[in-house]
Amino acid sequence: MKLKHVPPEFRREAFHCPHCGVYAYQRWSYLDPPNLRWGEILKRVQRNLSISVCEHCHHYTVWNEGKMIYPTGSIAPLPSEDMPEDVKADFNEARAIVQASPRAAAALLRLALQKLTIHLGGKGKNLNEDIKNLVKKGLPPKVERALDVVRVIGNNAVHPGKIDLRDDLDTAILLFELLNMIVDTMITQPRRVDEIYNKLPEGVRKAIEKRDKSL
């Protein structure tokens, strides 16, 4: 089971490192690290400076008054390796702005989802209809729910309704996780099964195919 993304958080014992992306324990210190090249910044924020060091990659993360100031990357999870490139482009754009505007990020993720349904066999014109047709083709119920969560929240971000994401960073982060989960279930896992299946001896595969034709 894939570990849920844990974003960097001040004084948290462990989180997904913004440098290496691995979930790892963090060593916290309030002293200046020996080789950190942050001259001017250190002078400005030294009194409120905290350092966390990743136990996996040993890179530093710098915090000022409880806020991460280095690196300046997103706290959202990275896209799945199997995510189609056009979907990944919107996903990464959403990652870049999620802290400044969770609402805008959610809208971008809905667009990413609409593009993803095309790769899953949808038409990409009406997201609700695409999800309906995917269900008819045997889409697992949990994946259907994940699709609808991203669809509904992303739609509300564009057309304000009962869900307001203006300051709801936690919900926006969950949408990234759900999109990755959909890719994992619908693209990554089938690919892995095919890879393993194709390693079976040819005679065994032909026997299985013969069996299936007789059903």
PDB file of C-alpha atoms in Angstrom:
ATOM      1  CA  MET A   1       0.000   0.000   0.000  1.00  0.00           C
ATOM      2  CA  LYS A   2       1.401   3.370  -1.050  1.00  0.00           C
ATOM      3  CA  LEU A   3       2.180   5.756   1.804  1.00  0.00           C
ATOM      4  CA  LYS A   4       0.040   8.866   1.973  1.00  0.00           C
ATOM      5  CA  HIS A   5       1.945  12.039   1.106  1.00  0.00           C
ATOM      6  CA  VAL A   6       2.997  13.874   4.265  1.00  0.00           C
ATOM      7  CA  PRO A   7       3.949  17.473   3.394  1.00  0.00           C
ATOM      8  CA  PRO A   8       6.775  19.285   5.190  1.00  0.00           C
ATOM      9  CA  GLU A   9       5.573  20.774   8.448  1.00  0.00           C
ATOM     10  CA  PHE A  10       7.403  22.744  11.117  1.00  0.00           C
ATOM     11  CA  ARG A  11       8.693  20.498  13.928  1.00  0.00           C
ATOM     12  CA  ARG A  12       7.092  17.372  12.426  1.00  0.00           C
ATOM     13  CA  GLU A  13       9.141  14.256  13.205  1.00  0.00           C
ATOM     14  CA  ALA A  14       8.955  12.892   9.648  1.00  0.00           C
ATOM     15  CA  PHE A  15       7.586  14.015   6.285  1.00  0.00           C
ATOM     16  CA  HIS A  16       8.202  13.660   2.560  1.00  0.00           C
ATOM     17  CA  CYS A  17      11.452  15.522   1.980  1.00  0.00           C
ATOM     18  CA  PRO A  18      11.158  18.498  -0.435  1.00  0.00           C
ATOM     19  CA  HIS A  19      14.591  17.568  -1.823  1.00  0.00           C
ATOM     20  CA  CYS A  20      14.489  13.800  -2.436  1.00  0.00           C
ATOM     21  CA  GLY A  21      10.727  13.172  -2.152  1.00  0.00           C
ATOM     22  CA  VAL A  22      11.257  10.278   0.286  1.00  0.00           C
ATOM     23  CA  TYR A  23       9.281   9.956   3.522  1.00  0.00           C
ATOM     24  CA  ALA A  24      12.048  10.222   6.116  1.00  0.00           C
ATOM     25  CA  TYR A  25      12.782  11.263   9.688  1.00  0.00           C
ATOM     26  CA  GLN A  26      14.012  14.810  10.191  1.00  0.00           C
ATOM     27  CA  ARG A  27      16.685  16.003  12.612  1.00  0.00           C
ATOM     28  CA  TRP A  28      15.800  19.441  13.948  1.00  0.00           C
ATOM     29  CA  SER A  29      18.304  22.056  14.993  1.00  0.00           C
ATOM     30  CA  TYR A  30      18.244  25.740  15.867  1.00  0.00           C
ATOM     31  CA  LEU A  31      21.938  26.194  15.088  1.00  0.00           C
ATOM     32  CA  ASP A  32      23.458  27.339  11.820  1.00  0.00           C
ATOM     33  CA  PRO A  33      24.490  24.314   9.716  1.00  0.00           C
ATOM     34  CA  PRO A  34      28.244  24.337   8.917  1.00  0.00           C
ATOM     35  CA  ASN A  35      28.092  24.475   5.116  1.00  0.00           C
ATOM     36  CA  LEU A  36      24.868  26.327   4.381  1.00  0.00           C
ATOM     37  CA  ARG A  37      25.360  29.197   1.883  1.00  0.00           C
ATOM     38  CA  TRP A  38      22.736  31.595   3.121  1.00  0.00           C
ATOM     39  CA  GLY A  39      24.789  34.604   4.242  1.00  0.00           C
ATOM     40  CA  GLU A  40      22.344  37.480   3.863  1.00  0.00           C
ATOM     41  CA  ILE A  41      19.286  35.432   4.804  1.00  0.00           C
ATOM     42  CA  LEU A  42      20.984  34.074   7.913  1.00  0.00           C
ATOM     43  CA  LYS A  43      21.809  37.597   9.055  1.00  0.00           C
ATOM     44  CA  ARG A  44      18.186  38.631   8.608  1.00  0.00           C
ATOM     45  CA  VAL A  45      16.402  35.690  10.233  1.00  0.00           C
ATOM     46  CA  GLN A  46      18.988  34.146  12.546  1.00  0.00           C
ATOM     47  CA  ARG A  47      16.917  34.624  15.699  1.00  0.00           C
ATOM     48  CA  ASN A  48      13.939  32.737  14.267  1.00  0.00           C
ATOM     49  CA  LEU A  49      15.863  30.237  12.152  1.00  0.00           C
ATOM     50  CA  SER A  50      15.299  26.483  12.393  1.00  0.00           C
ATOM     51  CA  ILE A  51      16.891  23.696  10.375  1.00  0.00           C
ATOM     52  CA  SER A  52      15.585  20.214   9.616  1.00  0.00           C
ATOM     53  CA  VAL A  53      17.900  17.637   8.052  1.00  0.00           C
ATOM     54  CA  CYS A  54      16.556  14.690   6.053  1.00  0.00           C
ATOM     55  CA  GLU A  55      17.852  11.346   7.360  1.00  0.00           C
ATOM     56  CA  HIS A  56      17.632   9.915   3.823  1.00  0.00           C
ATOM     57  CA  CYS A  57      19.388  12.478   1.600  1.00  0.00           C
ATOM     58  CA  HIS A  58      20.959  14.643   4.376  1.00  0.00           C
ATOM     59  CA  HIS A  59      19.844  17.882   2.711  1.00  0.00           C
ATOM     60  CA  TYR A  60      18.818  20.884   4.804  1.00  0.00           C
ATOM     61  CA  THR A  61      15.405  22.500   4.924  1.00  0.00           C
ATOM     62  CA  VAL A  62      15.385  26.017   6.370  1.00  0.00           C
ATOM     63  CA  TRP A  63      12.473  27.400   8.379  1.00  0.00           C
ATOM     64  CA  ASN A  64      11.813  30.962   9.511  1.00  0.00           C
ATOM     65  CA  GLU A  65       9.149  31.546  12.170  1.00  0.00           C
ATOM     66  CA  GLY A  66       7.675  28.136  11.385  1.00  0.00           C
ATOM     67  CA  LYS A  67       7.537  28.668   7.614  1.00  0.00           C
ATOM     68  CA  MET A  68       9.695  26.794   5.108  1.00  0.00           C
ATOM     69  CA  ILE A  69      11.897  29.274   3.218  1.00  0.00           C
ATOM     70  CA  TYR A  70      14.308  26.806   1.591  1.00  0.00           C
ATOM     71  CA  PRO A  71      13.808  25.023  -0.706  1.00  0.00           C
ATOM     72  CA  THR A  72      11.059  27.086  -2.277  1.00  0.00           C
ATOM     73  CA  GLY A  73       9.402  24.118  -3.991  1.00  0.00           C
ATOM     74  CA  SER A  74       5.815  22.966  -3.534  1.00  0.00           C
ATOM     75  CA  ILE A  75       4.570  20.973  -0.557  1.00  0.00           C
ATOM     76  CA  ALA A  76       2.251  18.997  -2.857  1.00  0.00           C
ATOM     77  CA  PRO A  77       3.259  15.444  -3.866  1.00  0.00           C
ATOM     78  CA  LEU A  78       5.156  14.821  -7.085  1.00  0.00           C
ATOM     79  CA  PRO A  79       3.183  13.368 -10.019  1.00  0.00           C
ATOM     80  CA  SER A  80       3.169   9.627 -10.591  1.00  0.00           C
ATOM     81  CA  GLU A  81       5.852   8.470 -13.021  1.00  0.00           C
ATOM     82  CA  ASP A  82       3.155   6.852 -15.188  1.00  0.00           C
ATOM     83  CA  MET A  83       1.046  10.004 -15.415  1.00  0.00           C
ATOM     84  CA  PRO A  84       0.616  11.039 -19.087  1.00  0.00           C
ATOM     85  CA  GLU A  85       2.722  14.070 -19.995  1.00  0.00           C
ATOM     86  CA  ASP A  86      -0.182  16.414 -20.825  1.00  0.00           C
ATOM     87  CA  VAL A  87      -1.821  15.550 -17.489  1.00  0.00           C
ATOM     88  CA  LYS A  88       1.488  15.929 -15.678  1.00  0.00           C
ATOM     89  CA  ALA A  89       1.935  19.449 -17.081  1.00  0.00           C
ATOM     90  CA  ASP A  90      -1.297  20.645 -15.423  1.00  0.00           C
ATOM     91  CA  PHE A  91      -0.474  18.697 -12.259  1.00  0.00           C
ATOM     92  CA  ASN A  92       2.910  20.419 -11.947  1.00  0.00           C
ATOM     93  CA  GLU A  93       1.404  23.837 -12.680  1.00  0.00           C
ATOM     94  CA  ALA A  94      -1.059  23.211  -9.850  1.00  0.00           C
ATOM     95  CA  ARG A  95       1.839  22.173  -7.565  1.00  0.00           C
ATOM     96  CA  ALA A  96       3.586  25.462  -8.270  1.00  0.00           C
ATOM     97  CA  ILE A  97       0.643  27.601  -7.126  1.00  0.00           C
ATOM     98  CA  VAL A  98      -1.152  25.502  -4.501  1.00  0.00           C
ATOM     99  CA  GLN A  99       0.270  27.393  -1.513  1.00  0.00           C
ATOM    100  CA  ALA A 100      -0.603  30.763  -3.031  1.00  0.00           C
ATOM    101  CA  SER A 101      -4.034  29.671  -4.291  1.00  0.00           C
ATOM    102  CA  PRO A 102      -5.517  26.271  -3.339  1.00  0.00           C
ATOM    103  CA  ARG A 103      -8.606  27.244  -5.313  1.00  0.00           C
ATOM    104  CA  ALA A 104      -6.686  27.800  -8.567  1.00  0.00           C
ATOM    105  CA  ALA A 105      -4.749  24.567  -8.019  1.00  0.00           C
ATOM    106  CA  ALA A 106      -8.002  22.621  -7.613  1.00  0.00           C
ATOM    107  CA  ALA A 107      -9.320  24.052 -10.873  1.00  0.00           C
ATOM    108  CA  LEU A 108      -6.144  22.991 -12.673  1.00  0.00           C
ATOM    109  CA  LEU A 109      -6.392  19.499 -11.207  1.00  0.00           C
ATOM    110  CA  ARG A 110      -9.914  19.184 -12.544  1.00  0.00           C
ATOM    111  CA  LEU A 111      -8.554  20.063 -15.988  1.00  0.00           C
ATOM    112  CA  ALA A 112      -5.810  17.468 -15.499  1.00  0.00           C
ATOM    113  CA  LEU A 113      -8.451  14.900 -14.587  1.00  0.00           C
ATOM    114  CA  GLN A 114     -10.445  15.695 -17.718  1.00  0.00           C
ATOM    115  CA  LYS A 115      -7.328  15.037 -19.820  1.00  0.00           C
ATOM    116  CA  LEU A 116      -6.639  11.849 -17.873  1.00  0.00           C
ATOM    117  CA  THR A 117     -10.072  10.413 -18.699  1.00  0.00           C
ATOM    118  CA  ILE A 118      -9.149  10.610 -22.393  1.00  0.00           C
ATOM    119  CA  HIS A 119      -6.215   8.282 -21.710  1.00  0.00           C
ATOM    120  CA  LEU A 120      -8.640   5.977 -19.879  1.00  0.00           C
ATOM    121  CA  GLY A 121     -11.041   5.807 -22.823  1.00  0.00           C
ATOM    122  CA  GLY A 122     -13.215   8.899 -22.333  1.00  0.00           C
ATOM    123  CA  LYS A 123     -13.914  11.688 -24.821  1.00  0.00           C
ATOM    124  CA  GLY A 124     -12.701  14.553 -22.633  1.00  0.00           C
ATOM    125  CA  LYS A 125     -15.700  16.791 -23.351  1.00  0.00           C
ATOM    126  CA  ASN A 126     -18.041  16.082 -20.439  1.00  0.00           C
ATOM    127  CA  LEU A 127     -16.256  14.815 -17.342  1.00  0.00           C
ATOM    128  CA  ASN A 128     -19.420  13.550 -15.672  1.00  0.00           C
ATOM    129  CA  GLU A 129     -20.357  11.535 -18.769  1.00  0.00           C
ATOM    130  CA  ASP A 130     -16.831  10.163 -19.088  1.00  0.00           C
ATOM    131  CA  ILE A 131     -16.931   8.926 -15.486  1.00  0.00           C
ATOM    132  CA  LYS A 132     -20.364   7.359 -16.126  1.00  0.00           C
ATOM    133  CA  ASN A 133     -19.055   5.499 -19.182  1.00  0.00           C
ATOM    134  CA  LEU A 134     -15.928   4.346 -17.344  1.00  0.00           C
ATOM    135  CA  VAL A 135     -18.174   2.898 -14.610  1.00  0.00           C
ATOM    136  CA  LYS A 136     -20.039   0.920 -17.291  1.00  0.00           C
ATOM    137  CA  LYS A 137     -16.674  -0.478 -18.411  1.00  0.00           C
ATOM    138  CA  GLY A 138     -15.958  -1.749 -14.912  1.00  0.00           C
ATOM    139  CA  LEU A 139     -14.285   1.179 -13.170  1.00  0.00           C
ATOM    140  CA  PRO A 140     -13.701   0.207  -9.490  1.00  0.00           C
ATOM    141  CA  PRO A 141     -16.107   2.059  -7.108  1.00  0.00           C
ATOM    142  CA  LYS A 142     -13.277   3.601  -5.079  1.00  0.00           C
ATOM    143  CA  VAL A 143     -11.698   5.043  -8.224  1.00  0.00           C
ATOM    144  CA  GLU A 144     -15.100   6.368  -9.276  1.00  0.00           C
ATOM    145  CA  ARG A 145     -15.368   8.187  -5.942  1.00  0.00           C
ATOM    146  CA  ALA A 146     -11.869   9.624  -6.339  1.00  0.00           C
ATOM    147  CA  LEU A 147     -12.744  10.884  -9.818  1.00  0.00           C
ATOM    148  CA  ASP A 148     -15.933  12.503  -8.530  1.00  0.00           C
ATOM    149  CA  VAL A 149     -14.151  14.163  -5.598  1.00  0.00           C
ATOM    150  CA  VAL A 150     -11.650  15.862  -7.939  1.00  0.00           C
ATOM    151  CA  ARG A 151     -14.435  16.694 -10.411  1.00  0.00           C
ATOM    152  CA  VAL A 152     -16.805  18.246  -7.842  1.00  0.00           C
ATOM    153  CA  ILE A 153     -14.219  20.171  -5.812  1.00  0.00           C
ATOM    154  CA  GLY A 154     -12.414  21.353  -8.939  1.00  0.00           C
ATOM    155  CA  ASN A 155     -15.711  22.492 -10.437  1.00  0.00           C
ATOM    156  CA  ASN A 156     -16.626  24.406  -7.271  1.00  0.00           C
ATOM    157  CA  ALA A 157     -13.269  26.151  -7.443  1.00  0.00           C
ATOM    158  CA  VAL A 158     -14.309  27.616 -10.805  1.00  0.00           C
ATOM    159  CA  HIS A 159     -18.031  28.031 -10.045  1.00  0.00           C
ATOM    160  CA  PRO A 160     -18.321  28.798  -6.303  1.00  0.00           C
ATOM    161  CA  GLY A 161     -20.840  26.605  -4.504  1.00  0.00           C
ATOM    162  CA  LYS A 162     -20.876  24.969  -1.090  1.00  0.00           C
ATOM    163  CA  ILE A 163     -17.149  24.194  -1.141  1.00  0.00           C
ATOM    164  CA  ASP A 164     -14.777  27.134  -0.700  1.00  0.00           C
ATOM    165  CA  LEU A 165     -11.088  26.374  -1.223  1.00  0.00           C
ATOM    166  CA  ARG A 166      -9.717  29.883  -0.839  1.00  0.00           C
ATOM    167  CA  ASP A 167      -7.797  28.989   2.324  1.00  0.00           C
ATOM    168  CA  ASP A 168      -8.224  25.206   2.379  1.00  0.00           C
ATOM    169  CA  LEU A 169      -4.713  23.966   1.585  1.00  0.00           C
ATOM    170  CA  ASP A 170      -5.268  20.534   3.182  1.00  0.00           C
ATOM    171  CA  THR A 171      -8.161  19.685   0.855  1.00  0.00           C
ATOM    172  CA  ALA A 172      -6.199  20.851  -2.184  1.00  0.00           C
ATOM    173  CA  ILE A 173      -3.278  18.589  -1.213  1.00  0.00           C
ATOM    174  CA  LEU A 174      -5.689  15.644  -0.997  1.00  0.00           C
ATOM    175  CA  LEU A 175      -6.710  16.242  -4.611  1.00  0.00           C
ATOM    176  CA  PHE A 176      -3.102  15.741  -5.730  1.00  0.00           C
ATOM    177  CA  GLU A 177      -3.011  12.452  -3.822  1.00  0.00           C
ATOM    178  CA  LEU A 178      -6.287  11.301  -5.374  1.00  0.00           C
ATOM    179  CA  LEU A 179      -5.090  12.044  -8.912  1.00  0.00           C
ATOM    180  CA  ASN A 180      -1.928  10.034  -8.256  1.00  0.00           C
ATOM    181  CA  MET A 181      -4.060   7.219  -6.826  1.00  0.00           C
ATOM    182  CA  ILE A 182      -6.215   7.141  -9.973  1.00  0.00           C
ATOM    183  CA  VAL A 183      -3.102   6.904 -12.165  1.00  0.00           C
ATOM    184  CA  ASP A 184      -1.679   4.167  -9.961  1.00  0.00           C
ATOM    185  CA  THR A 185      -4.883   2.100 -10.056  1.00  0.00           C
ATOM    186  CA  MET A 186      -5.761   2.566 -13.713  1.00  0.00           C
ATOM    187  CA  ILE A 187      -2.332   2.787 -15.383  1.00  0.00           C
ATOM    188  CA  THR A 188       0.533   1.690 -13.113  1.00  0.00           C
ATOM    189  CA  GLN A 189      -0.961  -1.467 -11.630  1.00  0.00           C
ATOM    190  CA  PRO A 190      -2.243  -2.892 -14.969  1.00  0.00           C
ATOM    191  CA  ARG A 191       1.170  -2.177 -16.527  1.00  0.00           C
ATOM    192  CA  ARG A 192       2.941  -4.032 -13.742  1.00  0.00           C
ATOM    193  CA  VAL A 193       0.582  -7.005 -14.041  1.00  0.00           C
ATOM    194  CA  ASP A 194       1.227  -7.151 -17.809  1.00  0.00           C
ATOM    195  CA  GLU A 195       4.979  -7.027 -17.247  1.00  0.00           C
ATOM    196  CA  ILE A 196       4.831  -9.958 -14.817  1.00  0.00           C
ATOM    197  CA  TYR A 197       2.376 -11.914 -16.984  1.00  0.00           C
ATOM    198  CA  ASN A 198       4.599 -11.557 -20.044  1.00  0.00           C
ATOM    199  CA  LYS A 199       7.431 -13.185 -18.118  1.00  0.00           C
ATOM    200  CA  LEU A 200       5.467 -16.431 -17.923  1.00  0.00           C
ATOM    201  CA  PRO A 201       6.600 -19.181 -20.342  1.00  0.00           C
ATOM    202  CA  GLU A 202       4.923 -18.895 -23.744  1.00  0.00           C
ATOM    203  CA  GLY A 203       3.279 -22.323 -23.381  1.00  0.00           C
ATOM    204  CA  VAL A 204       1.664 -21.292 -20.101  1.00  0.00           C
ATOM    205  CA  ARG A 205       0.346 -18.057 -21.606  1.00  0.00           C
ATOM    206  CA  LYS A 206      -1.148 -19.911 -24.585  1.00  0.00           C
ATOM    207  CA  ALA A 207      -2.861 -22.369 -22.241  1.00  0.00           C
ATOM    208  CA  ILE A 208      -4.387 -19.469 -20.292  1.00  0.00           C
ATOM    209  CA  GLU A 209      -5.571 -17.779 -23.499  1.00  0.00           C
ATOM    210  CA  LYS A 210      -7.087 -21.069 -24.689  1.00  0.00           C
ATOM    211  CA  ARG A 211      -8.879 -21.451 -21.371  1.00  0.00           C
ATOM    212  CA  ASP A 212     -10.294 -17.922 -21.585  1.00  0.00           C
ATOM    213  CA  LYS A 213     -11.587 -18.483 -25.139  1.00  0.00           C
ATOM    214  CA  SER A 214     -13.557 -21.501 -23.945  1.00  0.00           C
ATOM    215  CA  LEU A 215     -15.457 -19.490 -21.341  1.00  0.00           C
TER     216      LEU A 215
END
